[in-house]
Coordinates of N, CA, C and O and ligand atoms in Angstrom, one line a residue:
X1 N -38.1 7.1 -22.3 CA -37.5 8.2 -22.4 C -36.7 9.3 -23.3 O -36.8 8.3 -24.6
X2 N -36.8 10.0 -24.5 CA -36.4 10.4 -25.4 C -34.8 10.5 -25.5 O -33.9 10.5 -23.9
X3 N -34.4 11.5 -26.3 CA -32.7 11.7 -26.5 C -32.3 12.2 -25.3 O -31.9 12.2 -25.0
X4 N -32.7 13.1 -25.9 CA -32.6 14.7 -24.6 C -32.5 14.2 -22.8 O -31.7 14.0 -22.5
X5 N -33.7 13.5 -22.5 CA -33.6 12.4 -21.6 C -32.7 12.2 -20.9 O -31.9 11.8 -20.0
X6 N -32.6 11.3 -22.0 CA -30.8 10.4 -21.3 C -30.4 10.3 -21.4 O -28.8 10.2 -20.6
X7 N -29.9 11.8 -22.2 CA -28.0 12.3 -22.1 C -28.3 12.5 -20.9 O -27.2 12.9 -20.5
X8 N -29.3 13.9 -20.7 CA -29.4 14.2 -18.8 C -29.4 13.6 -17.9 O -28.4 13.6 -17.1
X9 N -29.8 12.2 -18.0 CA -29.4 11.1 -17.3 C -28.4 10.4 -17.1 O -27.6 10.4 -15.6
X10 N -27.7 9.7 -17.9 CA -26.5 9.9 -18.2 C -25.4 10.7 -18.1 O -24.4 10.8 -16.9
X11 N -25.3 11.8 -18.0 CA -24.5 13.2 -17.5 C -25.0 13.0 -16.1 O -24.2 13.2 -14.9
X12 N -25.9 12.6 -15.3 CA -25.8 13.0 -13.9 C -25.7 11.3 -13.3 O -24.7 11.9 -12.2
X13 N -25.3 10.5 -14.3 CA -24.3 9.5 -13.1 C -23.3 9.6 -13.5 O -23.0 9.4 -12.4
X14 N -22.6 10.3 -14.3 CA -21.2 10.2 -14.5 C -20.8 11.5 -13.5 O -20.0 11.2 -13.1
X15 N -21.8 11.9 -13.3 CA -22.0 13.0 -12.4 C -21.5 12.9 -10.8 O -21.2 13.2 -9.7
X16 N -22.5 11.6 -10.6 CA -23.0 11.9 -9.3 C -21.4 10.8 -8.7 O -20.9 10.5 -7.5
X17 N -21.3 9.2 -10.0 CA -19.7 8.8 -9.9 C -18.6 9.0 -9.4 O -17.8 8.9 -9.0
X18 N -18.7 10.6 -9.6 CA -17.4 11.5 -9.5 C -18.1 11.9 -8.3 O -16.3 12.1 -7.6
X19 N -18.8 12.9 -8.3 CA -19.2 13.8 -6.9 C -19.0 13.4 -5.2 O -18.5 13.3 -4.1
X20 N -20.1 12.0 -5.3 CA -20.4 11.5 -4.2 C -18.8 11.0 -3.8 O -18.8 10.9 -3.0
X21 N -18.0 10.1 -4.1 CA -16.8 9.5 -3.9 C -16.0 10.7 -3.5 O -15.7 10.6 -2.3
X22 N -15.7 12.3 -3.6 CA -15.4 12.7 -3.5 C -15.6 13.7 -2.0 O -14.7 14.3 -0.9
X23 N -16.8 13.2 -2.4 CA -17.6 13.8 -0.9 C -17.2 12.6 0.2 O -16.4 12.3 1.8
X24 N -17.1 11.2 0.4 CA -17.6 10.2 0.9 C -16.2 9.7 1.4 O -15.7 9.2 2.2
X25 N -15.5 10.0 0.7 CA -13.8 9.8 1.3 C -13.6 10.6 2.2 O -13.1 10.1 3.0
X26 N -13.3 11.8 2.1 CA -13.1 12.8 3.1 C -13.5 12.4 4.6 O -13.0 12.5 5.6
X27 N -15.1 12.2 4.3 CA -15.8 11.6 5.7 C -15.3 10.2 5.8 O -15.3 10.4 7.0
X28 N -15.3 9.4 4.9 CA -14.4 8.3 6.2 C -13.2 8.0 6.0 O -12.8 7.9 7.4
X29 N -12.7 8.9 6.1 CA -11.3 9.3 6.5 C -11.4 10.4 7.5 O -10.5 10.4 8.6
X30 N -11.5 10.7 7.6 CA -12.3 11.3 9.3 C -13.0 10.7 10.2 O -12.3 11.1 11.4
X31 N -13.6 9.8 9.6 CA -14.3 8.6 10.6 C -13.2 8.0 11.4 O -12.4 7.6 11.9
X32 N -12.4 7.7 9.8 CA -11.0 6.7 10.3 C -10.6 7.2 11.4 O -10.0 6.8 12.7
X33 N -10.1 9.0 11.5 CA -8.6 9.8 11.8 C -9.8 9.6 13.7 O -9.0 9.1 14.4
X34 N -10.8 9.6 13.3 CA -11.6 9.6 15.0 C -11.8 8.4 15.9 O -10.7 8.3 17.1
X35 N -11.6 7.4 14.7 CA -11.5 5.8 15.4 C -10.4 6.0 15.9 O -10.3 4.7 17.1
X36 N -8.9 5.8 15.4 CA -8.0 5.8 14.8 C -7.4 5.9 16.6 O -6.5 5.9 17.6
X37 N -7.6 7.6 16.6 CA -7.5 8.2 17.7 C -8.4 7.5 19.2 O -7.0 7.9 20.4
X38 N -9.4 7.4 19.0 CA -10.1 7.0 20.6 C -10.0 5.6 20.7 O -9.2 5.0 21.4
X39 N -9.6 4.4 19.6 CA -9.7 3.1 19.4 C -8.5 2.7 19.7 O -8.1 1.4 20.0
X40 N -7.4 3.0 18.9 CA -5.6 2.6 18.6 C -5.4 3.4 19.3 O -4.0 3.0 19.4
X41 N -5.8 5.0 20.1 CA -4.6 5.6 21.0 C -4.2 6.2 20.1 O -2.3 5.7 20.8
X42 N -3.9 6.8 18.8 CA -2.4 6.9 18.2 C -3.0 8.3 18.4 O -4.4 8.9 18.3
X43 N -2.3 8.9 18.4 CA -2.2 10.1 18.6 C -1.6 11.4 18.6 O 0.1 10.4 18.5
X44 N -1.1 12.4 18.2 CA -0.1 13.6 18.5 C 0.5 13.3 19.8 O 0.1 12.8 21.1
X45 N 1.9 13.6 20.1 CA 3.0 13.8 21.6 C 2.4 14.1 22.5 O 2.3 15.5 22.0
X46 N 1.7 13.7 23.5 CA 1.3 14.6 24.9 C 2.6 14.5 25.9 O 3.1 15.1 25.2
X47 N 1.9 14.1 27.0 CA 2.8 14.8 27.6 C 3.3 13.3 28.7 O 4.0 13.3 29.8
X48 N 2.8 12.9 28.3 CA 2.5 11.1 28.8 C 4.8 10.7 27.8 O 4.7 11.1 27.0
X49 N 5.2 9.9 28.5 CA 6.1 9.8 28.5 C 7.4 10.5 28.0 O 8.1 10.7 26.9
X50 N 6.8 11.6 29.2 CA 8.4 12.3 28.7 C 9.1 11.9 30.4 O 8.8 11.4 30.7
X51 N 10.4 12.1 29.8 CA 11.7 12.1 30.4 C 12.7 13.2 31.3 O 12.9 13.7 29.8
X52 N 13.2 13.0 32.0 CA 14.4 14.0 32.1 C 16.2 13.4 31.0 O 16.3 12.3 32.2
X53 N 16.6 13.6 30.3 CA 17.5 12.6 29.8 C 18.2 12.3 31.5 O 19.0 11.2 31.2
X54 N 19.0 13.9 31.3 CA 20.1 13.5 32.5 C 19.6 12.3 33.4 O 20.6 12.3 34.4
X55 N 18.2 13.0 33.9 CA 18.3 11.8 35.4 C 17.4 10.8 35.0 O 16.5 9.7 35.5
X56 N 18.6 9.9 34.1 CA 16.9 8.6 33.4 C 17.2 7.8 33.4 O 16.4 6.9 33.6
X57 N 18.6 7.5 34.0 CA 19.0 6.2 35.0 C 18.9 6.4 36.1 O 17.5 5.1 37.5
X58 N 17.5 7.5 37.3 CA 16.7 7.2 37.7 C 15.4 7.2 38.5 O 14.8 7.5 38.6
X59 N 14.9 7.6 36.7 CA 13.3 7.5 35.7 C 12.4 5.9 35.9 O 14.0 5.6 35.2
X60 N 12.1 5.6 36.3 CA 11.2 4.5 35.7 C 11.1 4.0 34.4 O 10.4 5.7 33.2
X61 N 11.1 3.5 33.5 CA 11.5 1.8 33.7 C 13.1 2.1 34.0 O 14.2 0.9 33.9
X62 N 13.8 3.1 33.3 CA 15.1 2.7 33.1 C 15.8 2.3 34.6 O 17.1 3.1 34.1
X63 N 15.2 2.5 35.6 CA 16.1 2.2 36.8 C 16.6 0.7 36.4 O 17.5 0.5 37.3
X64 N 15.2 0.2 35.9 CA 16.5 -1.6 35.5 C 16.4 -1.6 34.0 O 15.8 -2.2 33.7
X65 N 17.5 -1.0 33.4 CA 17.9 -1.0 32.4 C 18.5 -3.1 31.9 O 18.5 -3.4 32.9
X66 N 17.5 -3.6 31.3 CA 17.6 -5.4 31.0 C 16.5 -5.9 30.5 O 15.5 -5.3 30.6
X67 N 16.5 -6.9 30.7 CA 15.3 -7.6 30.5 C 14.8 -7.7 31.8 O 15.5 -8.5 32.4
X68 N 12.8 -8.0 32.0 CA 13.0 -9.4 33.0 C 11.3 -9.5 32.7 O 10.9 -8.7 31.5
X69 N 11.0 -10.7 33.0 CA 10.1 -11.5 33.2 C 9.1 -10.6 33.8 O 8.8 -10.1 35.2
X70 N 7.8 -10.2 32.8 CA 6.6 -10.0 33.2 C 5.5 -10.7 34.2 O 4.6 -10.8 34.9
X71 N 5.4 -11.2 32.8 CA 4.6 -13.1 33.1 C 4.7 -14.2 32.1 O 6.7 -13.5 31.6
X72 N 4.1 -15.4 32.4 CA 4.1 -16.3 31.4 C 4.6 -15.5 29.8 O 2.8 -15.4 29.3
X73 N 5.6 -16.0 29.1 CA 5.8 -16.0 27.7 C 5.9 -13.9 27.6 O 5.8 -13.5 26.2
X74 N 5.5 -13.2 29.2 CA 6.0 -12.4 28.5 C 7.2 -11.2 29.3 O 6.9 -11.1 29.8
X75 N 7.8 -10.2 27.8 CA 8.8 -9.9 29.5 C 8.6 -7.9 28.5 O 8.6 -7.7 27.9
X76 N 9.9 -8.0 29.3 CA 10.0 -5.7 29.1 C 11.0 -5.6 29.0 O 12.8 -6.6 29.8
X77 N 11.9 -5.6 27.8 CA 13.7 -4.6 28.1 C 13.5 -3.0 27.7 O 13.2 -2.8 26.9
X78 N 14.5 -2.9 28.8 CA 14.4 -1.6 28.7 C 16.0 -1.4 29.1 O 17.0 -1.6 29.3
X79 N 15.8 -0.2 27.4 CA 17.3 0.1 26.7 C 17.1 1.1 26.9 O 16.7 2.7 26.5
X80 N 18.7 1.9 27.2 CA 19.4 3.5 26.7 C 20.2 4.1 26.1 O 20.5 2.2 25.9
X81 N 19.5 4.2 24.8 CA 21.1 5.2 24.0 C 21.8 6.3 24.3 O 20.9 6.7 25.5
X82 N 22.2 6.2 24.2 CA 24.2 7.0 23.5 C 24.8 6.7 23.3 O 25.1 6.1 23.3
X83 N 25.3 8.1 22.5 CA 26.5 7.8 21.9 C 27.6 7.6 22.8 O 28.7 7.7 23.0
X84 N 27.9 5.4 22.0 CA 27.2 5.5 21.0 C 27.1 4.4 21.3 O 28.1 3.0 20.7
X85 N 26.6 3.7 22.1 CA 26.6 2.4 22.9 C 24.5 1.8 22.9 O 24.2 3.2 23.6
X86 N 24.8 0.4 23.3 CA 23.7 0.5 23.6 C 23.3 -0.6 25.4 O 24.7 -0.3 25.7
X87 N 23.2 1.2 26.2 CA 23.1 -0.4 27.5 C 22.0 -0.6 27.6 O 20.2 0.1 28.3
X88 N 21.5 -1.7 28.1 CA 22.3 -3.4 27.9 C 22.5 -3.5 25.7 O 21.7 -3.4 25.5
X89 N 23.6 -3.8 25.2 CA 23.9 -4.4 24.6 C 22.9 -5.9 23.8 O 23.7 -6.0 22.6
X90 N 22.8 -6.5 24.3 CA 22.7 -7.8 23.8 C 21.3 -8.3 25.0 O 20.7 -8.1 26.8
X91 N 20.6 -8.6 24.7 CA 19.4 -8.7 24.9 C 18.5 -10.4 25.2 O 18.9 -10.8 24.2
X92 N 18.5 -11.5 26.2 CA 17.9 -12.5 26.4 C 16.7 -12.8 26.0 O 16.4 -12.5 27.6
X93 N 16.5 -14.0 25.0 CA 15.0 -13.6 25.7 C 14.5 -15.6 25.2 O 14.5 -16.1 24.3
X94 N 13.3 -16.3 25.6 CA 12.9 -17.7 25.1 C 11.8 -17.2 23.6 O 11.2 -16.4 23.9
X95 N 12.2 -18.3 23.2 CA 11.9 -18.2 21.1 C 10.3 -18.3 22.2 O 9.5 -18.8 23.2
X96 N 9.2 -17.2 21.0 CA 7.8 -17.3 21.7 C 7.3 -16.6 22.2 O 6.2 -15.6 22.2
X97 N 8.9 -15.5 23.1 CA 8.5 -14.5 23.8 C 8.2 -13.4 23.5 O 7.3 -12.9 22.3
X98 N 7.1 -12.3 23.6 CA 6.6 -11.3 23.3 C 7.4 -10.0 24.5 O 7.0 -10.3 25.7
X99 N 7.8 -9.2 23.7 CA 8.7 -8.0 24.5 C 8.1 -7.5 24.4 O 8.0 -6.6 23.0
X100 N 8.3 -6.5 26.0 CA 7.8 -4.8 25.5 C 9.0 -4.1 25.6 O 9.3 -4.3 26.9
X101 N 9.4 -3.3 24.6 CA 10.8 -2.7 24.6 C 9.9 -0.5 25.4 O 9.0 -0.3 24.9
X102 N 11.2 -0.4 26.3 CA 10.9 0.9 26.3 C 12.4 1.5 26.1 O 13.4 0.6 26.4
X103 N 12.6 2.9 25.2 CA 13.7 2.8 25.1 C 13.6 4.6 25.1 O 12.5 5.6 25.6
X104 N 15.2 5.0 26.0 CA 15.3 6.4 25.6 C 16.4 6.5 25.3 O 17.1 5.5 25.5
X105 N 17.0 8.3 24.8 CA 18.6 8.5 24.7 C 18.8 9.4 26.2 O 18.0 10.2 26.2
X106 N 19.4 9.3 26.5 CA 20.4 10.0 27.6 C 21.0 11.2 26.6 O 21.6 11.8 27.1
X107 N 21.3 11.5 25.2 CA 21.4 12.6 24.5 C 21.2 13.5 23.3 O 20.6 13.8 23.2
X108 N 21.2 12.9 22.2 CA 20.6 12.9 20.6 C 19.7 11.9 20.5 O 20.2 10.5 20.8
X109 N 19.3 12.3 18.4 CA 18.2 11.3 18.5 C 19.0 10.1 18.7 O 20.2 9.8 17.3
X110 N 19.2 8.6 18.7 CA 19.5 8.0 17.5 C 17.6 7.0 17.4 O 16.8 7.1 17.2
X111 N 18.8 5.5 16.3 CA 17.0 5.3 16.6 C 17.1 3.7 16.6 O 18.8 2.8 16.5
X112 N 16.6 2.7 16.8 CA 17.2 1.4 16.8 C 15.9 0.5 15.6 O 14.6 0.8 15.6
X113 N 17.0 -0.4 15.1 CA 15.5 -1.2 14.4 C 16.7 -2.5 14.1 O 18.3 -2.7 14.8
X114 N 16.3 -3.5 14.3 CA 16.0 -5.4 14.4 C 15.7 -5.5 13.2 O 15.1 -5.7 12.4
X115 N 16.9 -6.5 13.1 CA 17.0 -6.6 11.6 C 15.9 -8.4 11.7 O 15.5 -8.9 12.8
X116 N 15.1 -8.5 10.5 CA 14.1 -9.2 10.7 C 12.9 -9.1 11.6 O 12.3 -10.3 11.5
X117 N 13.0 -7.7 11.5 CA 11.4 -7.8 12.5 C 11.3 -6.5 11.6 O 11.3 -6.2 10.9
X118 N 9.9 -6.4 12.3 CA 8.6 -5.1 12.3 C 9.4 -4.0 12.5 O 8.7 -3.0 12.6
X119 N 10.9 -4.8 14.2 CA 10.3 -2.5 14.7 C 11.9 -1.6 14.4 O 12.6 -2.3 13.9
X120 N 11.5 -0.8 14.4 CA 12.5 0.4 13.3 C 11.2 1.4 14.6 O 10.5 2.1 13.7
X121 N 12.2 2.2 15.3 CA 11.8 3.5 16.1 C 13.0 3.9 16.1 O 14.2 4.3 16.1
X122 N 12.1 5.6 16.9 CA 13.3 7.1 16.4 C 13.5 7.0 18.4 O 12.5 6.4 19.6
X123 N 14.3 6.9 18.6 CA 15.6 6.9 19.8 C 15.4 8.4 20.5 O 16.7 8.5 20.3
X124 N 14.5 9.4 21.5 CA 14.4 10.3 21.3 C 15.0 10.9 22.7 O 13.8 10.1 23.5
X125 N 15.1 12.1 23.2 CA 15.6 12.1 24.6 C 14.9 13.4 24.4 O 14.4 14.4 24.6
X126 N 14.7 12.8 26.3 CA 13.4 13.6 26.4 C 12.0 12.6 26.4 O 11.1 13.2 27.3
X127 N 12.4 12.0 25.3 CA 10.9 11.0 24.9 C 10.8 9.7 25.5 O 11.6 8.8 25.6
X128 N 9.7 8.9 26.2 CA 10.1 6.6 26.0 C 9.3 6.9 24.4 O 8.2 6.9 24.2
X129 N 9.8 5.4 24.0 CA 8.9 5.1 23.6 C 8.9 3.8 23.2 O 9.9 2.8 23.8
X130 N 8.1 3.2 23.1 CA 7.6 2.1 23.2 C 7.8 0.8 21.7 O 6.8 1.6 21.0
X131 N 7.8 -0.2 22.2 CA 6.9 -0.7 21.0 C 7.3 -2.7 21.2 O 7.9 -2.8 22.7
X132 N 5.9 -3.5 20.9 CA 5.6 -5.1 21.0 C 5.9 -5.9 20.1 O 5.9 -5.8 19.2
X133 N 6.9 -6.9 20.5 CA 6.9 -7.7 19.7 C 6.9 -9.3 20.2 O 7.8 -9.2 21.2
X134 N 6.3 -9.8 19.2 CA 6.6 -11.4 19.4 C 7.8 -11.8 18.9 O 7.8 -12.0 17.4
X135 N 9.3 -12.7 19.5 CA 10.1 -13.6 18.6 C 9.5 -14.8 18.4 O 9.3 -15.7 19.2
X136 N 9.1 -15.4 16.8 CA 8.6 -16.6 16.7 C 9.3 -17.9 16.4 O 9.5 -19.0 16.3
X137 N 10.1 -16.8 16.3 CA 11.3 -17.6 15.7 C 12.8 -17.5 16.3 O 14.0 -16.9 16.7
X138 N 13.9 -18.2 16.7 CA 14.5 -19.3 17.2 C 15.8 -18.5 17.0 O 15.6 -18.0 15.8
X139 N 17.2 -17.4 17.1 CA 18.3 -17.5 16.6 C 18.7 -15.6 16.7 O 18.1 -15.3 18.4
X140 N 19.7 -14.8 16.2 CA 20.4 -13.8 16.9 C 19.6 -12.4 15.8 O 20.0 -12.8 14.6
X141 N 19.0 -11.9 16.3 CA 18.6 -10.1 15.7 C 19.5 -9.3 16.0 O 19.9 -9.2 17.1
X142 N 20.4 -8.9 15.1 CA 21.2 -8.0 15.3 C 20.6 -6.5 15.3 O 19.4 -6.6 14.2
X143 N 20.5 -5.4 16.2 CA 20.1 -4.2 16.1 C 21.0 -3.0 16.2 O 22.3 -3.5 16.3
X144 N 20.5 -2.5 15.6 CA 21.5 -1.1 14.9 C 20.8 0.3 15.2 O 19.5 0.0 14.7
X145 N 21.8 0.9 15.4 CA 21.1 2.5 15.6 C 20.6 2.9 14.0 O 22.3 2.8 13.4
X146 N 20.1 3.5 13.8 CA 20.5 3.6 12.5 C 20.1 5.2 11.8 O 19.1 6.0 10.8
X147 N 20.0 6.2 13.3 CA 20.0 8.1 12.5 C 21.4 8.1 13.0 O 21.3 7.2 14.6
X148 N 22.0 9.2 12.4 CA 23.2 9.4 12.3 C 23.3 10.0 13.3 O 22.7 11.7 14.1
X149 N 24.3 9.3 15.0 CA 24.8 10.0 15.6 C 25.9 10.7 15.6 O 26.3 10.8 16.7
X150 N 27.1 10.6 15.4 CA 28.7 11.2 15.6 C 29.6 10.2 14.9 O 28.8 9.1 14.1
X151 N 30.2 10.4 15.6 CA 31.8 9.6 14.5 C 31.3 7.9 14.4 O 31.7 6.9 14.0
X152 N 30.9 7.7 15.9 CA 31.1 5.8 16.1 C 29.3 5.0 15.8 O 29.1 4.5 16.3
X153 N 28.8 6.6 15.4 CA 27.2 5.6 14.6 C 27.4 4.1 14.5 O 26.3 3.2 14.8
X154 N 28.0 4.2 13.7 CA 28.0 2.4 12.6 C 28.4 2.1 13.9 O 28.2 0.4 13.6
X155 N 28.9 1.8 14.7 CA 29.2 1.0 15.9 C 28.5 0.8 16.8 O 28.3 -0.1 17.8
X156 N 26.9 1.8 16.9 CA 26.3 2.0 18.0 C 25.0 0.5 17.8 O 23.9 0.6 16.6
X157 N 25.5 -0.8 18.3 CA 24.3 -2.0 18.2 C 24.8 -2.9 18.7 O 25.3 -2.7 19.9
X158 N 24.0 -3.8 18.8 CA 23.9 -4.9 19.5 C 23.1 -5.7 19.2 O 22.6 -6.1 17.9
X159 N 22.4 -7.4 20.4 CA 22.2 -7.9 19.1 C 21.3 -8.6 20.5 O 20.9 -8.3 21.7
X160 N 19.4 -9.8 19.8 CA 18.2 -10.1 20.2 C 19.2 -11.0 20.4 O 19.0 -11.8 19.2
X161 N 18.8 -12.6 20.9 CA 19.1 -13.6 21.3 C 18.0 -14.3 21.9 O 17.7 -14.3 22.4
X162 N 17.2 -14.6 20.4 CA 15.9 -15.3 20.8 C 16.7 -16.6 20.8 O 16.8 -17.7 20.2
X163 N 16.5 -17.6 22.6 CA 17.1 -19.0 22.4 C 15.5 -20.3 22.3 O 14.6 -19.5 22.7
X164 N 16.3 -21.1 21.9 CA 15.4 -22.4 21.9 C 15.4 -22.9 20.2 O 16.7 -22.6 20.1
X165 N 14.4 -24.0 19.8 CA 15.3 -24.7 18.8 C 14.4 -23.7 17.8 O 14.1 -23.3 17.4
X166 N 15.4 -23.7 16.5 CA 15.5 -23.0 15.5 C 14.0 -22.9 14.9 O 14.0 -24.3 14.4
Ligands
CUA1 CU1 23.4 6.4 17.6 CU2 23.6 6.5 15.6

């Protein structure tokens, strides 16, 4: 390889190092998008989980607000948000419980954030929000509306009591 050939080969390698990732990265992201859509069931909001806020208490699962066991160690917590309270404002589960939350709002947009957990959700009128969380440590977990919803916003709080040995 003479000097000119070596220079051209080096330029070819350098250009490839830039061009190939610039193709591979968007292709990889597109594949990841397809995989999460299909396998992770992550998608734009569809017409499922739509609810009439005026008839929330007459609509499943909000006909039975509160906590109920579904299976061994598995619970369902159904909470209704309205200005400026949660129904119920207290949830009790045993330590280790896997809790599936269903939330909706009667009126305006509220938020649901639970201290010391990864639970951080929007609670939107007309939609049902779902999340699952396992409480592995006993204690009292405060939850709070984190979307400004009027003069009583800061009082819109409650607690999840996880019972058992801490
Ligand atoms: Cu509800 Cu802020």
